[in-house]
Short mmCIF file of C-alpha atoms in Angstrom, two decimals:
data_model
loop_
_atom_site.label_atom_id
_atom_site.label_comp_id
_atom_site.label_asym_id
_atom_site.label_seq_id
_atom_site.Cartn_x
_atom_site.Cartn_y
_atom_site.Cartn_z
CA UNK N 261 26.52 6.42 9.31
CA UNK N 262 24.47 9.76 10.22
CA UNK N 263 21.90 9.65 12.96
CA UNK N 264 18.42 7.99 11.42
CA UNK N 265 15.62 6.83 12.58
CA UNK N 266 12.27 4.85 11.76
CA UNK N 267 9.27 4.54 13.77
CA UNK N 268 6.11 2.30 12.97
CA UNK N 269 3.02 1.73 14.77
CA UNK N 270 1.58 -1.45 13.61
CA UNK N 271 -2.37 -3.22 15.31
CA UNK N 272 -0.60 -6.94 16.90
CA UNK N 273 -2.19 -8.95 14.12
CA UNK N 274 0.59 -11.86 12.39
CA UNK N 275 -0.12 -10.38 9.01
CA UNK N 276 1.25 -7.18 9.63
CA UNK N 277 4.94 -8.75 10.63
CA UNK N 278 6.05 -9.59 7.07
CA UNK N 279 5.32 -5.67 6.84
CA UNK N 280 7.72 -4.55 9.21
CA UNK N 281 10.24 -6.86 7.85
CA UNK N 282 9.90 -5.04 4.97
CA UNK N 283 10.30 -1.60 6.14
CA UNK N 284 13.42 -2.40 8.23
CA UNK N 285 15.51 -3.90 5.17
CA UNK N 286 14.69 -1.10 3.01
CA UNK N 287 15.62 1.17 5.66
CA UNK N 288 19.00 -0.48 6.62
CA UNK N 289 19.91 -0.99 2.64
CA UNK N 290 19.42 3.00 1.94
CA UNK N 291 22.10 3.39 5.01
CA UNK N 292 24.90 0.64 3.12
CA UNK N 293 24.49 -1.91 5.64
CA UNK N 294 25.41 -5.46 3.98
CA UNK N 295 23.08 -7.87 3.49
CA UNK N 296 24.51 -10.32 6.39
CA UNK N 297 23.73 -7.95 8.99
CA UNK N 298 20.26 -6.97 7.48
CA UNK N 299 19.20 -10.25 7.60
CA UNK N 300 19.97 -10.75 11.47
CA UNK N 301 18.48 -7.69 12.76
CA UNK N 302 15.24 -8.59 10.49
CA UNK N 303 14.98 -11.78 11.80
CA UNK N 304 15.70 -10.50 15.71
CA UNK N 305 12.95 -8.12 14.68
CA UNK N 306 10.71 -10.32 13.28
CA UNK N 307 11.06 -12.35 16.63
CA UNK N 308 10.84 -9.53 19.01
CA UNK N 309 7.65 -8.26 17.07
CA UNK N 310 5.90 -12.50 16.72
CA UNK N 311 6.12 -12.32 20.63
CA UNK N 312 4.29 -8.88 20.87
CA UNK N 313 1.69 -9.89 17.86
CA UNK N 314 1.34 -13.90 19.85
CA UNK N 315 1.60 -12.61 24.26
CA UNK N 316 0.63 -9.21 24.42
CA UNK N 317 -2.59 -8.75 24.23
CA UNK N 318 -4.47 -12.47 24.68
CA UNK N 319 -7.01 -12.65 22.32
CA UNK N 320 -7.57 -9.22 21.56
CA UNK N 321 -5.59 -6.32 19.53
CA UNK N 322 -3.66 -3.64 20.52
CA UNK N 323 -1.11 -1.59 19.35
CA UNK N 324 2.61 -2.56 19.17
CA UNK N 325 5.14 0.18 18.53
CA UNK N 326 8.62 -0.67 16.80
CA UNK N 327 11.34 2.78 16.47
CA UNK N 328 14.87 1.70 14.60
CA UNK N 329 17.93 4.09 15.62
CA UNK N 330 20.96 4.67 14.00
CA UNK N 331 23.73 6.62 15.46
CA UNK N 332 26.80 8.15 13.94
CA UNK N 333 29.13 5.22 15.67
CA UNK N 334 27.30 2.58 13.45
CA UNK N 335 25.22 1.08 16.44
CA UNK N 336 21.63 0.31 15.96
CA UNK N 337 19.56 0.09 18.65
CA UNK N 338 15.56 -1.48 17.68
CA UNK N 339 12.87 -1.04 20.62
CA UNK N 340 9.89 -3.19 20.19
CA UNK N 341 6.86 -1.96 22.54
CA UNK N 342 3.60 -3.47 23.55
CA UNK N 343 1.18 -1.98 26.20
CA UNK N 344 -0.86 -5.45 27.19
CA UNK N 345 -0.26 -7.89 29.90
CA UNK N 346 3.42 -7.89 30.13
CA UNK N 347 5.57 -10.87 30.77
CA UNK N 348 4.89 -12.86 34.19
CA UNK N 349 8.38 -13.92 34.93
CA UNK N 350 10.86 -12.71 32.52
CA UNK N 351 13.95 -15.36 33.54
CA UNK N 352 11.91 -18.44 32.54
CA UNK N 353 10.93 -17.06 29.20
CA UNK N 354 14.47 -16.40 28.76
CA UNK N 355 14.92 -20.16 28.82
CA UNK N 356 15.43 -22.24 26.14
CA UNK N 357 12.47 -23.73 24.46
CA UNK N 358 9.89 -22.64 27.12
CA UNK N 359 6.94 -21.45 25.93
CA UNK N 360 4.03 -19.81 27.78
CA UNK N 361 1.22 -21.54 24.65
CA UNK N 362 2.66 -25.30 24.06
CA UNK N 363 -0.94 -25.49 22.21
CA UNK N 364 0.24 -23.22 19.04
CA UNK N 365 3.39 -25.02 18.76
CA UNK N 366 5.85 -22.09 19.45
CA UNK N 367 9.13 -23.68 19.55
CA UNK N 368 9.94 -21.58 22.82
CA UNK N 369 13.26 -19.94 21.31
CA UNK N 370 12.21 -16.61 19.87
CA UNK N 371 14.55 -15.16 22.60
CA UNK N 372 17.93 -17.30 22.46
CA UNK N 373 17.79 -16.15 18.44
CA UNK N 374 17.27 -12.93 19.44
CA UNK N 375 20.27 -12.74 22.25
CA UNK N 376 22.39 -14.63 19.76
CA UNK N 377 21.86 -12.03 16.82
CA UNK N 378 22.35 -8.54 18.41
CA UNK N 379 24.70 -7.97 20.92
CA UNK N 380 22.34 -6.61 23.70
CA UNK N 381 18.91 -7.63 24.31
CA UNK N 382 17.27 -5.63 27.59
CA UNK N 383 13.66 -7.20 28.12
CA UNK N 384 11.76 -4.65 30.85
CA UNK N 385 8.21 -5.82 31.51
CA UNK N 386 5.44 -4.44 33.58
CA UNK N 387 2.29 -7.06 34.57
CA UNK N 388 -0.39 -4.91 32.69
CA UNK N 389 2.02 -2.57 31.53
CA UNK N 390 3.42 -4.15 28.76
CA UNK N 391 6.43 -5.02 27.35
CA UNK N 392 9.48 -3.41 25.61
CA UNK N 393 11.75 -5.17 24.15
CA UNK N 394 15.65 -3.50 23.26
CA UNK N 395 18.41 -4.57 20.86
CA UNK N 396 21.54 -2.96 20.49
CA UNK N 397 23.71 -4.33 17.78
CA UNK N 398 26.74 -2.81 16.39
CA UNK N 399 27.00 -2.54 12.57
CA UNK N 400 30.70 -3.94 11.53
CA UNK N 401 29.82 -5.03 8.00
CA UNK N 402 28.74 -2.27 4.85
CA UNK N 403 28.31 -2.88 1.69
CA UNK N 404 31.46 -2.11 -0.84
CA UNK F 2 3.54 -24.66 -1.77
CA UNK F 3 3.79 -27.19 -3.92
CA UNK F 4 3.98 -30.65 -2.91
CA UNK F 5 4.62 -34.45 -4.52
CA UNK F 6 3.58 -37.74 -3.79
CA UNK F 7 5.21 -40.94 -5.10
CA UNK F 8 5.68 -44.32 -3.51
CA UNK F 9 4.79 -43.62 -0.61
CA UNK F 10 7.22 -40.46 -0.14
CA UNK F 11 5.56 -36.80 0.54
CA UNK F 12 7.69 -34.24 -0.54
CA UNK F 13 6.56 -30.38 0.67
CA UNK F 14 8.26 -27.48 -1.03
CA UNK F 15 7.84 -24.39 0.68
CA UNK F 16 8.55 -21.16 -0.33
CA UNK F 17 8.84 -17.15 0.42
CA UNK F 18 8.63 -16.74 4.01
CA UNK F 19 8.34 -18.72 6.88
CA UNK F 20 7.16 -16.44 9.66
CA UNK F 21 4.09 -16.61 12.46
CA UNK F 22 1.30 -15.88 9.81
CA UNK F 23 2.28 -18.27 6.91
CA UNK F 24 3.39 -21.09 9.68
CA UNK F 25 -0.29 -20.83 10.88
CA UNK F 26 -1.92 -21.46 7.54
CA UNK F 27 0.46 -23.72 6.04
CA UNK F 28 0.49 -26.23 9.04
CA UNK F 29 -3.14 -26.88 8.60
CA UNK F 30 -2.72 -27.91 4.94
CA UNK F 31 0.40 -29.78 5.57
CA UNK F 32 -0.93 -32.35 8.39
CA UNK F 33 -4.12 -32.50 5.95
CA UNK F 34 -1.57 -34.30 3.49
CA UNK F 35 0.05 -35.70 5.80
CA UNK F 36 -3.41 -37.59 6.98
CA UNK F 37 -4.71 -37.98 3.01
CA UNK F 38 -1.56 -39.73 2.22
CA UNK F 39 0.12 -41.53 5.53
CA UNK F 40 3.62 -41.32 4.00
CA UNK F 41 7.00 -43.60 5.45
CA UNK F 42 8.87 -39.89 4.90
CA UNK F 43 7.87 -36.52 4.58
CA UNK F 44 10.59 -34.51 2.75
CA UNK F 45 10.21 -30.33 3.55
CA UNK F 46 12.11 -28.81 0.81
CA UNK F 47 13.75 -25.55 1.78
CA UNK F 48 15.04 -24.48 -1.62
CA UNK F 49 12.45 -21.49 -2.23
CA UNK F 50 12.67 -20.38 1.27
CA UNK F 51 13.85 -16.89 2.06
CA UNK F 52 13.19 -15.89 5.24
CA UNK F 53 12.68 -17.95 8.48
CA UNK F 54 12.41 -17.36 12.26
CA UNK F 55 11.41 -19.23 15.34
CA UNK F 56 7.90 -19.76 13.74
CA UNK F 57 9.01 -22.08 11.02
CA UNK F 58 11.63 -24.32 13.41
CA UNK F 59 7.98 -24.73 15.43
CA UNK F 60 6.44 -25.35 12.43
CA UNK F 61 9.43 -28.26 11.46
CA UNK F 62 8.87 -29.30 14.84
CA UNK F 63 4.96 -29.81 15.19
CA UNK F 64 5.27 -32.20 11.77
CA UNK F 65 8.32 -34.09 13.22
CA UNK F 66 6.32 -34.91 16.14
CA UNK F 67 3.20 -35.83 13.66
CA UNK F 68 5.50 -37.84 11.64
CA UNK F 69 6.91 -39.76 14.37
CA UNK F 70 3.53 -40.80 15.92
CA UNK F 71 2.60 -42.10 12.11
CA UNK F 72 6.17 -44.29 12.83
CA UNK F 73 7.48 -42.77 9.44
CA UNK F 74 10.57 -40.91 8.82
CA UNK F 75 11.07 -36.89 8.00
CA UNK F 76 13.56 -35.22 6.15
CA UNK F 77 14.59 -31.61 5.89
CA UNK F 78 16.42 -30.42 2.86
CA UNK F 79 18.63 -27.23 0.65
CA UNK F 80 18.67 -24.57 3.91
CA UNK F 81 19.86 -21.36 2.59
CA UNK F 82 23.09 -20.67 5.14
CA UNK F 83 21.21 -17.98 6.71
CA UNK F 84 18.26 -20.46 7.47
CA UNK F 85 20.74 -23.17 8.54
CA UNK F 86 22.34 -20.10 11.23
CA UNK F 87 18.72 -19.61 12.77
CA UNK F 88 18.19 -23.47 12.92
CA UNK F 89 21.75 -23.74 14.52
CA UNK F 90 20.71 -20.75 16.98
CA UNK F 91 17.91 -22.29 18.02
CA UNK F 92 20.23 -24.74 19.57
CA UNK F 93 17.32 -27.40 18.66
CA UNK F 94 18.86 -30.46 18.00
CA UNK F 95 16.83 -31.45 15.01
CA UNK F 96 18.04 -34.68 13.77
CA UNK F 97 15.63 -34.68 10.86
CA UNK F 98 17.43 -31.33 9.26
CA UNK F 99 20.00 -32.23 6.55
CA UNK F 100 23.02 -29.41 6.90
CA UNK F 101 24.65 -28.60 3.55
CA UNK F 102 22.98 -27.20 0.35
#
C-alpha cells in the first residue's frame, strides 16, 4: 500500500457515527484491504468514535475529529480526537464492563473490543482537554 | 424491525445496523412490546443484522435484564460470524445468545 490518508471532522451527535462507518470502508476497499479486516477496524472505529459522541462533551456538542493513515508497510494507524472533559481515570475505564453512565445501558466494553481488534490502542486524556484515542493495526489480509 | 407474536412467544427481528443511535430508538419500542404483550420468551432475531458494536450487546443486555424481572425466558438467534466475534470479545457471558447460524 502507498501512503493515504482520510481526515473527517464530524459535531458528537450518534447519528453522524453510521457516517463515518461509511467513509472508512469505502476508503479501506479502494486500498484492497479484505473485507475481514475492514470490518474490525470499522467496528474499533465505530467504538472509539460512540465513546467520543456518548463522554465527551456531557450534554452538549462539540467537535470530534477522526484522521485514518496508511503507510507503505501496510499499517494503519486511526486517531479519534475529542476536545471536552477528558477521561477521569483512564485504568478503570479500561476495565471490563465498567461504565461511567449505568443509566443508558452501555455495556461498559467499548474498550476490550477495541484492544482486542487492533493491535495497539494508546488512550491519552487530559481533564478538560479531551481525549484522543490511537489504533495501530497492521493490515495482513488483501483482497485477491 | 419487524416483530411476531404467537402463543405467548415475541419474536424481534432486527435489521441493518446495530450501533449507539439505532440502539437508542429501538430499545424504547422494544420494552413497549415487551410491556403490551408480557411474553414467557422474547426471541431477537439477528438474521438481517449487519453491523454491531458494544451498543447492541448493551442493548441485548438491558432486555435480558427486562426479561428476567418479567420471570420469562430470552433467546438470541442467526449471528452473522462477525457479530458472534464482537459478542465473544465482549467477553460477556451471555447465556441467552445461541452460537451457530
Amino acid at each position: 500500500m502507498e501512503d493515504n490518508y482520510m481526515k473527517i471532522e464530524i459535531l458528537s451527535k450518534d447519528i453522524n457515527v453510521l457516517p463515518v462507518r461509511i467513509a472508512i470502508t469505502s476508503f479501506l476497499s479502494q486500498e484492497n484491504v479484505h473485507i475481514d479486516e475492514v470490518m474490525d477496524i470499522k467496528t474499533a472505529l465505530s467504538e472509539a468514535v460512540t465513546n467520543a459522541v456518548e463522554h465527551a462533551y456531557n450534554d452538549e456538542k462539540g467537535k470530534i475529529d477522526v484522521e485514518i493513515h496508511l503507510d507503505n508497510n501496510d499499517n494503519i494507524c486511526i486517531k479519534v480526537q475529542d476536545f471536552g472533559k477528558g477521561i477521569e481515570d483512564v485504568s478503570l475505564a479500561l476495565i471490563p464492563t465498567y461504565t461511567s453512565k449505568p443509566e443508558s445501558e452501555h455495556a461498559g466494553v467499548g474498550f476490550n473490543i477495541m484492544e482486542s481488534l487492533v493491535d495497539e490502542l494508546v488512550v491519552d486524556s487530559k481533564l478538560n482537554n479531551g481525549t484522543i484515542i490511537t489504533m495501530i493495526k497492521k493490515i495482513n489480509k488483501k483482497k485477491n | 424491525m419487524k416483530y411476531k407474536y404467537l402463543n405467548g412467544k415475541l419474536a424481534i427481528y432486527l435489521e441493518e445496523e446495530l450501533d449507539v443511535s439505532s440502539c437508542k430508538t429501538l430499545r424504547g419500542i422494544i420494552d413497549g412490546y415487551i410491556m403490551k404483550f408480557q411474553p414467557y420468551e422474547l426471541v431477537l432475531d439477528l438474521t438481517d443484522v449487519k453491523f454491531m458494536d458494544s451498543s447492541g450487546i448493551g442493548l441485548i443486555l438491558g432486555r435480558y435484564n427486562l426479561i428476567k424481572l418479567l420471570d420469562s425466558k430470552m433467546k438470541v438467534i442467526n449471528a452473522s460470524p462477525s457479530i458472534q466475534r464482537v459478542l465473544e470479545l465482549s467477553q460477556i457471558q451471555l447465556e441467552c445468545v445461541q452460537y451457530g447460524r
